[in-house]
PDB file of C-alpha atoms in Angstrom:
ATOM      1  CA  MET U 169     -17.218  55.882 -28.561  1.00  0.00           C
ATOM      2  CA  PRO U 170     -20.239  53.601 -28.362  1.00  0.00           C
ATOM      3  CA  VAL U 171     -21.632  52.247 -31.618  1.00  0.00           C
ATOM      4  CA  ASP U 172     -25.276  53.076 -30.841  1.00  0.00           C
ATOM      5  CA  GLY U 173     -24.455  56.696 -30.030  1.00  0.00           C
ATOM      6  CA  GLY U 174     -25.588  56.398 -26.396  1.00  0.00           C
ATOM      7  CA  ALA U 175     -23.785  57.734 -23.417  1.00  0.00           C
ATOM      8  CA  GLN U 176     -20.729  55.807 -22.342  1.00  0.00           C
ATOM      9  CA  SER U 177     -20.736  54.791 -18.703  1.00  0.00           C
ATOM     10  CA  GLU U 178     -17.478  54.864 -16.904  1.00  0.00           C
ATOM     11  CA  THR U 179     -16.688  52.251 -14.308  1.00  0.00           C
ATOM     12  CA  PRO U 180     -15.014  53.793 -11.290  1.00  0.00           C
ATOM     13  CA  VAL U 181     -11.528  52.503 -10.656  1.00  0.00           C
ATOM     14  CA  VAL U 182     -11.228  51.019  -7.197  1.00  0.00           C
ATOM     15  CA  GLU U 183      -7.760  51.024  -5.737  1.00  0.00           C
ATOM     16  CA  PRO U 184      -6.866  47.872  -3.766  1.00  0.00           C
ATOM     17  CA  ARG U 185      -6.210  48.376  -0.101  1.00  0.00           C
ATOM     18  CA  PRO U 186      -2.582  48.148   0.894  1.00  0.00           C
ATOM     19  CA  PRO U 187      -1.787  44.980   2.818  1.00  0.00           C
ATOM     20  CA  SER U 188      -2.005  45.303   6.554  1.00  0.00           C
ATOM     21  CA  ARG U 189       1.011  44.515   8.654  1.00  0.00           C
ATOM     22  CA  PHE U 190      -1.171  41.889  10.355  1.00  0.00           C
ATOM     23  CA  SER U 191      -2.253  40.121   7.147  1.00  0.00           C
ATOM     24  CA  GLY U 192       0.955  38.075   6.910  1.00  0.00           C
ATOM     25  CA  ALA U 193       0.758  37.061  10.560  1.00  0.00           C
ATOM     26  CA  PHE U 194      -2.925  36.215  10.162  1.00  0.00           C
ATOM     27  CA  GLN U 195      -2.200  33.994   7.141  1.00  0.00           C
ATOM     28  CA  THR U 196       0.614  32.271   9.021  1.00  0.00           C
ATOM     29  CA  GLY U 197      -1.661  31.744  12.010  1.00  0.00           C
ATOM     30  CA  LEU U 198      -4.336  30.203   9.786  1.00  0.00           C
ATOM     31  CA  ARG U 199      -1.798  27.851   8.224  1.00  0.00           C
ATOM     32  CA  VAL U 200      -0.457  26.766  11.613  1.00  0.00           C
ATOM     33  CA  ALA U 201      -4.009  26.264  12.877  1.00  0.00           C
ATOM     34  CA  GLY U 202      -4.776  24.162   9.800  1.00  0.00           C
ATOM     35  CA  GLY U 203      -1.757  21.955  10.496  1.00  0.00           C
ATOM     36  CA  VAL U 204      -2.695  21.547  14.153  1.00  0.00           C
ATOM     37  CA  ILE U 205      -6.293  20.700  13.249  1.00  0.00           C
ATOM     38  CA  ALA U 206      -5.063  18.132  10.707  1.00  0.00           C
ATOM     39  CA  VAL U 207      -2.872  16.425  13.335  1.00  0.00           C
ATOM     40  CA  VAL U 208      -5.634  16.412  15.967  1.00  0.00           C
ATOM     41  CA  ALA U 209      -8.128  15.100  13.399  1.00  0.00           C
ATOM     42  CA  ALA U 210      -5.688  12.337  12.429  1.00  0.00           C
ATOM     43  CA  LEU U 211      -5.403  11.246  16.059  1.00  0.00           C
ATOM     44  CA  VAL U 212      -9.186  11.363  16.569  1.00  0.00           C
ATOM     45  CA  THR U 213      -9.912   9.388  13.401  1.00  0.00           C
ATOM     46  CA  ALA U 214      -7.209   6.864  14.280  1.00  0.00           C
ATOM     47  CA  LEU U 215      -8.832   6.304  17.671  1.00  0.00           C
ATOM     48  CA  ALA U 216     -12.249   5.921  16.015  1.00  0.00           C
ATOM     49  CA  GLU U 217     -10.773   3.413  13.568  1.00  0.00           C
ATOM     50  CA  LEU U 218      -9.289   1.436  16.457  1.00  0.00           C
ATOM     51  CA  VAL U 219     -12.713   1.329  18.110  1.00  0.00           C
ATOM     52  CA  ILE U 220     -14.437  -0.078  15.006  1.00  0.00           C
ATOM     53  CA  ALA U 221     -11.578  -2.397  13.960  1.00  0.00           C
ATOM     54  CA  PRO U 222     -12.827  -5.424  15.967  1.00  0.00           C
ATOM     55  CA  LEU U 223     -16.415  -5.002  14.698  1.00  0.00           C
ATOM     56  CA  ARG U 224     -17.908  -8.422  13.946  1.00  0.00           C
ATOM     57  CA  VAL U 225     -21.077  -9.669  12.301  1.00  0.00           C
ATOM     58  CA  GLY U 226     -22.004 -13.257  13.047  1.00  0.00           C
ATOM     59  CA  GLY U 227     -18.651 -13.808  14.756  1.00  0.00           C
ATOM     60  CA  HIS U 228     -16.622 -12.738  11.698  1.00  0.00           C
ATOM     61  CA  LEU U 229     -14.580  -9.575  11.271  1.00  0.00           C
ATOM     62  CA  ILE U 230     -16.157  -7.347   8.620  1.00  0.00           C
ATOM     63  CA  GLY U 231     -13.338  -4.846   8.037  1.00  0.00           C
ATOM     64  CA  VAL U 232     -15.399  -1.665   7.903  1.00  0.00           C
ATOM     65  CA  ALA U 233     -12.490   0.064   9.636  1.00  0.00           C
ATOM     66  CA  VAL U 234     -10.354  -0.398   6.514  1.00  0.00           C
ATOM     67  CA  ILE U 235     -12.821   1.570   4.394  1.00  0.00           C
ATOM     68  CA  ALA U 236     -13.146   4.247   7.074  1.00  0.00           C
ATOM     69  CA  THR U 237      -9.350   4.477   7.273  1.00  0.00           C
ATOM     70  CA  VAL U 238      -8.906   5.015   3.545  1.00  0.00           C
ATOM     71  CA  VAL U 239     -11.650   7.637   3.306  1.00  0.00           C
ATOM     72  CA  ALA U 240     -10.485   9.504   6.418  1.00  0.00           C
ATOM     73  CA  ASN U 241      -6.809   9.495   5.445  1.00  0.00           C
ATOM     74  CA  LEU U 242      -7.505  10.720   1.908  1.00  0.00           C
ATOM     75  CA  ALA U 243      -9.573  13.569   3.363  1.00  0.00           C
ATOM     76  CA  LEU U 244      -6.967  14.358   6.037  1.00  0.00           C
ATOM     77  CA  GLY U 245      -4.149  14.510   3.492  1.00  0.00           C
ATOM     78  CA  TRP U 246      -6.148  16.838   1.249  1.00  0.00           C
ATOM     79  CA  PHE U 247      -7.167  19.013   4.220  1.00  0.00           C
ATOM     80  CA  ALA U 248      -3.609  19.358   5.492  1.00  0.00           C
ATOM     81  CA  ALA U 249      -2.177  20.307   2.097  1.00  0.00           C
ATOM     82  CA  THR U 250      -5.021  22.745   1.415  1.00  0.00           C
ATOM     83  CA  THR U 251      -4.992  24.540   4.757  1.00  0.00           C
ATOM     84  CA  VAL U 252      -1.234  24.718   5.227  1.00  0.00           C
ATOM     85  CA  GLY U 253      -0.647  25.550   1.571  1.00  0.00           C
ATOM     86  CA  ARG U 254       2.387  23.297   1.212  1.00  0.00           C
ATOM     87  CA  LYS U 255       2.718  19.828  -0.304  1.00  0.00           C
ATOM     88  CA  TRP U 256       4.790  18.535   2.615  1.00  0.00           C
ATOM     89  CA  ALA U 257       1.868  19.178   4.972  1.00  0.00           C
ATOM     90  CA  VAL U 258       0.483  15.722   4.108  1.00  0.00           C
ATOM     91  CA  ALA U 259       3.220  14.362   6.357  1.00  0.00           C
ATOM     92  CA  LEU U 260       1.721  16.051   9.442  1.00  0.00           C
ATOM     93  CA  PRO U 261      -1.432  13.911   9.795  1.00  0.00           C
ATOM     94  CA  ALA U 262       0.300  10.910   8.228  1.00  0.00           C
ATOM     95  CA  ALA U 263       3.023  10.848  10.872  1.00  0.00           C
ATOM     96  CA  ALA U 264       0.582  11.324  13.756  1.00  0.00           C
ATOM     97  CA  TRP U 265      -1.740   8.614  12.411  1.00  0.00           C
ATOM     98  CA  LEU U 266       1.083   6.135  11.762  1.00  0.00           C
ATOM     99  CA  VAL U 267       2.705   6.624  15.178  1.00  0.00           C
ATOM    100  CA  LEU U 268      -0.627   5.982  16.890  1.00  0.00           C
ATOM    101  CA  MET U 269      -1.377   2.902  14.753  1.00  0.00           C
ATOM    102  CA  VAL U 270       2.057   1.357  15.250  1.00  0.00           C
ATOM    103  CA  THR U 271       1.819   2.027  18.986  1.00  0.00           C
ATOM    104  CA  ALA U 272      -1.650   0.473  19.076  1.00  0.00           C
ATOM    105  CA  SER U 273      -0.424  -2.652  17.291  1.00  0.00           C
ATOM    106  CA  GLY U 274       1.980  -3.509  20.119  1.00  0.00           C
ATOM    107  CA  ARG U 275       1.120  -5.151  23.408  1.00  0.00           C
ATOM    108  CA  THR U 276       0.833  -3.163  26.612  1.00  0.00           C
ATOM    109  CA  SER U 277       2.669  -4.217  29.771  1.00  0.00           C
ATOM    110  CA  GLU U 278      -0.510  -6.106  30.772  1.00  0.00           C
ATOM    111  CA  GLY U 279      -0.567  -7.939  27.426  1.00  0.00           C
ATOM    112  CA  ASP U 280      -3.544  -6.066  25.940  1.00  0.00           C
ATOM    113  CA  LEU U 281      -3.815  -5.144  22.271  1.00  0.00           C
ATOM    114  CA  LEU U 282      -5.720  -2.208  20.825  1.00  0.00           C
ATOM    115  CA  LEU U 283      -5.207  -3.454  17.275  1.00  0.00           C
ATOM    116  CA  VAL U 284      -5.446  -7.211  16.968  1.00  0.00           C
ATOM    117  CA  GLY U 285      -2.250  -8.804  15.694  1.00  0.00           C
ATOM    118  CA  PRO U 286      -1.421 -12.315  14.488  1.00  0.00           C
ATOM    119  CA  GLU U 287      -0.779 -15.183  16.873  1.00  0.00           C
ATOM    120  CA  GLY U 288       2.589 -16.928  16.963  1.00  0.00           C
ATOM    121  CA  GLY U 289       4.962 -16.382  14.047  1.00  0.00           C
ATOM    122  CA  ALA U 290       2.243 -15.927  11.426  1.00  0.00           C
ATOM    123  CA  MET U 291       2.236 -12.767   9.340  1.00  0.00           C
ATOM    124  CA  VAL U 292      -1.582 -12.589   9.164  1.00  0.00           C
ATOM    125  CA  ASP U 293      -4.221 -14.878  10.644  1.00  0.00           C
ATOM    126  CA  GLY U 294      -8.020 -14.915  10.841  1.00  0.00           C
ATOM    127  CA  ASP U 295      -8.162 -12.362  13.646  1.00  0.00           C
ATOM    128  CA  SER U 296      -5.503  -9.941  12.432  1.00  0.00           C
ATOM    129  CA  TRP U 297      -6.300  -9.175   8.811  1.00  0.00           C
ATOM    130  CA  VAL U 298      -8.263  -6.025   9.655  1.00  0.00           C
ATOM    131  CA  GLY U 299      -5.419  -4.500  11.666  1.00  0.00           C
ATOM    132  CA  VAL U 300      -2.742  -5.342   9.129  1.00  0.00           C
ATOM    133  CA  LEU U 301      -4.874  -4.164   6.216  1.00  0.00           C
ATOM    134  CA  MET U 302      -5.866  -1.015   8.096  1.00  0.00           C
ATOM    135  CA  ILE U 303      -2.240   0.026   8.607  1.00  0.00           C
ATOM    136  CA  LEU U 304      -1.334  -0.834   5.019  1.00  0.00           C
ATOM    137  CA  ALA U 305      -4.354   0.857   3.400  1.00  0.00           C
ATOM    138  CA  GLY U 306      -4.103   3.938   5.610  1.00  0.00           C
ATOM    139  CA  SER U 307      -0.431   4.409   4.787  1.00  0.00           C
ATOM    140  CA  VAL U 308      -1.104   3.916   1.084  1.00  0.00           C
ATOM    141  CA  ALA U 309      -3.931   6.484   1.220  1.00  0.00           C
ATOM    142  CA  PHE U 310      -1.557   9.124   2.589  1.00  0.00           C
ATOM    143  CA  ALA U 311       1.057   8.108  -0.003  1.00  0.00           C
ATOM    144  CA  VAL U 312      -1.486   8.507  -2.817  1.00  0.00           C
ATOM    145  CA  VAL U 313      -2.383  12.026  -1.667  1.00  0.00           C
ATOM    146  CA  GLY U 314       1.288  12.954  -1.407  1.00  0.00           C
ATOM    147  CA  PHE U 315       2.087  11.462  -4.809  1.00  0.00           C
ATOM    148  CA  ARG U 316      -0.830  13.278  -6.467  1.00  0.00           C
ATOM    149  CA  LEU U 317       0.351  16.535  -4.923  1.00  0.00           C
ATOM    150  CA  MET U 318       3.891  15.981  -6.192  1.00  0.00           C
ATOM    151  CA  LEU U 319       2.585  15.423  -9.720  1.00  0.00           C
ATOM    152  CA  ALA U 320       0.213  18.400  -9.649  1.00  0.00           C
ATOM    153  CA  GLN U 321       1.319  21.330 -11.743  1.00  0.00           C
ATOM    154  CA  PRO U 322       1.274  24.705 -10.017  1.00  0.00           C
ATOM    155  CA  PRO U 323      -1.347  27.056 -11.460  1.00  0.00           C
ATOM    156  CA  LEU U 324      -0.138  29.488 -14.091  1.00  0.00           C
ATOM    157  CA  PRO U 325       0.336  33.090 -12.928  1.00  0.00           C
ATOM    158  CA  GLY U 326      -2.929  34.981 -13.181  1.00  0.00           C
ATOM    159  CA  ARG U 327      -5.089  31.846 -13.291  1.00  0.00           C
ATOM    160  CA  ALA U 328      -6.971  30.308 -10.412  1.00  0.00           C
ATOM    161  CA  SER U 329      -6.916  26.828 -11.923  1.00  0.00           C
ATOM    162  CA  PRO U 330      -5.453  25.089 -14.958  1.00  0.00           C
ATOM    163  CA  PRO U 331      -7.570  25.083 -18.131  1.00  0.00           C
ATOM    164  CA  PRO U 332      -9.835  22.083 -18.659  1.00  0.00           C
ATOM    165  CA  ALA U 333      -8.257  19.178 -20.509  1.00  0.00           C
ATOM    166  CA  SER U 334     -11.187  18.813 -22.896  1.00  0.00           C
ATOM    167  CA  SER U 335     -10.893  22.304 -24.424  1.00  0.00           C
ATOM    168  CA  GLY U 336      -9.534  20.875 -27.685  1.00  0.00           C
ATOM    169  CA  LYS U 337      -6.854  23.561 -27.923  1.00  0.00           C
ATOM    170  CA  GLN U 338      -3.203  22.682 -28.261  1.00  0.00           C
ATOM    171  CA  PRO U 339      -0.972  24.217 -25.593  1.00  0.00           C
ATOM    172  CA  PRO U 340       1.419  26.908 -26.755  1.00  0.00           C
ATOM    173  CA  PRO U 341       4.891  25.595 -27.633  1.00  0.00           C
ATOM    174  CA  HIS U 342       6.569  27.415 -24.729  1.00  0.00           C
ATOM    175  CA  SER U 343       4.446  25.712 -22.021  1.00  0.00           C
ATOM    176  CA  GLY U 344       6.610  22.598 -21.793  1.00  0.00           C
ATOM    177  CA  ASN U 345       3.851  20.283 -23.037  1.00  0.00           C
ATOM    178  CA  ARG U 346       5.342  19.615 -26.430  1.00  0.00           C
ATOM    179  CA  GLN U 347       4.040  16.707 -28.412  1.00  0.00           C
ATOM    180  CA  LEU U 348       6.393  14.492 -30.339  1.00  0.00           C
ATOM    181  CA  PRO U 349       5.733  14.115 -34.055  1.00  0.00           C
ATOM    182  CA  PRO U 350       3.975  10.877 -35.006  1.00  0.00           C
ATOM    183  CA  SER U 351       6.381   8.061 -35.696  1.00  0.00           C
ATOM    184  CA  LYS U 352       6.312   6.065 -38.905  1.00  0.00           C
ATOM    185  CA  PRO U 353       5.221   2.444 -38.539  1.00  0.00           C
ATOM    186  CA  ARG U 354       7.919  -0.152 -39.089  1.00  0.00           C
ATOM    187  CA  VAL U 355       7.334  -2.508 -41.964  1.00  0.00           C
TER     188      VAL U 355
END
């Protein structure tokens, strides 16, 4: 009964619609499409990175492709995991990107290079640092996304996201986040 004595309004109960037999297939189709888009986007961004890798200013390599590689690969890893809904999905664009980059770092039968490599037996020289750093930084970017996903806790049942860390509340003892008692200083 309301405190002010007014009429109590009743909210109508809305029954959820039963799941369609096509909803599971539709979700699966969206996840597959997300994986395919992630792989295609990885190949497109890799080609764009190869185009800007030899960019020079005043005759010197500037390495803008390294920054583009890191940003693109972080976004691709996030996109793949989000759209497919599985942590392993980061491997889809990572594998496509790495295969293309490793292929581009080798010489063609005519002796051409898409990604400039070092001359002679050197590991890195003045004309190859962008290519070497691009492959290293791009691989590390995918590894960082994968590592962050492995460490991420799944959301609790009934919650869309974990509670904010700055709430000031201690987690309940059954949540697995138990704190150790403070240790006594050694004298």
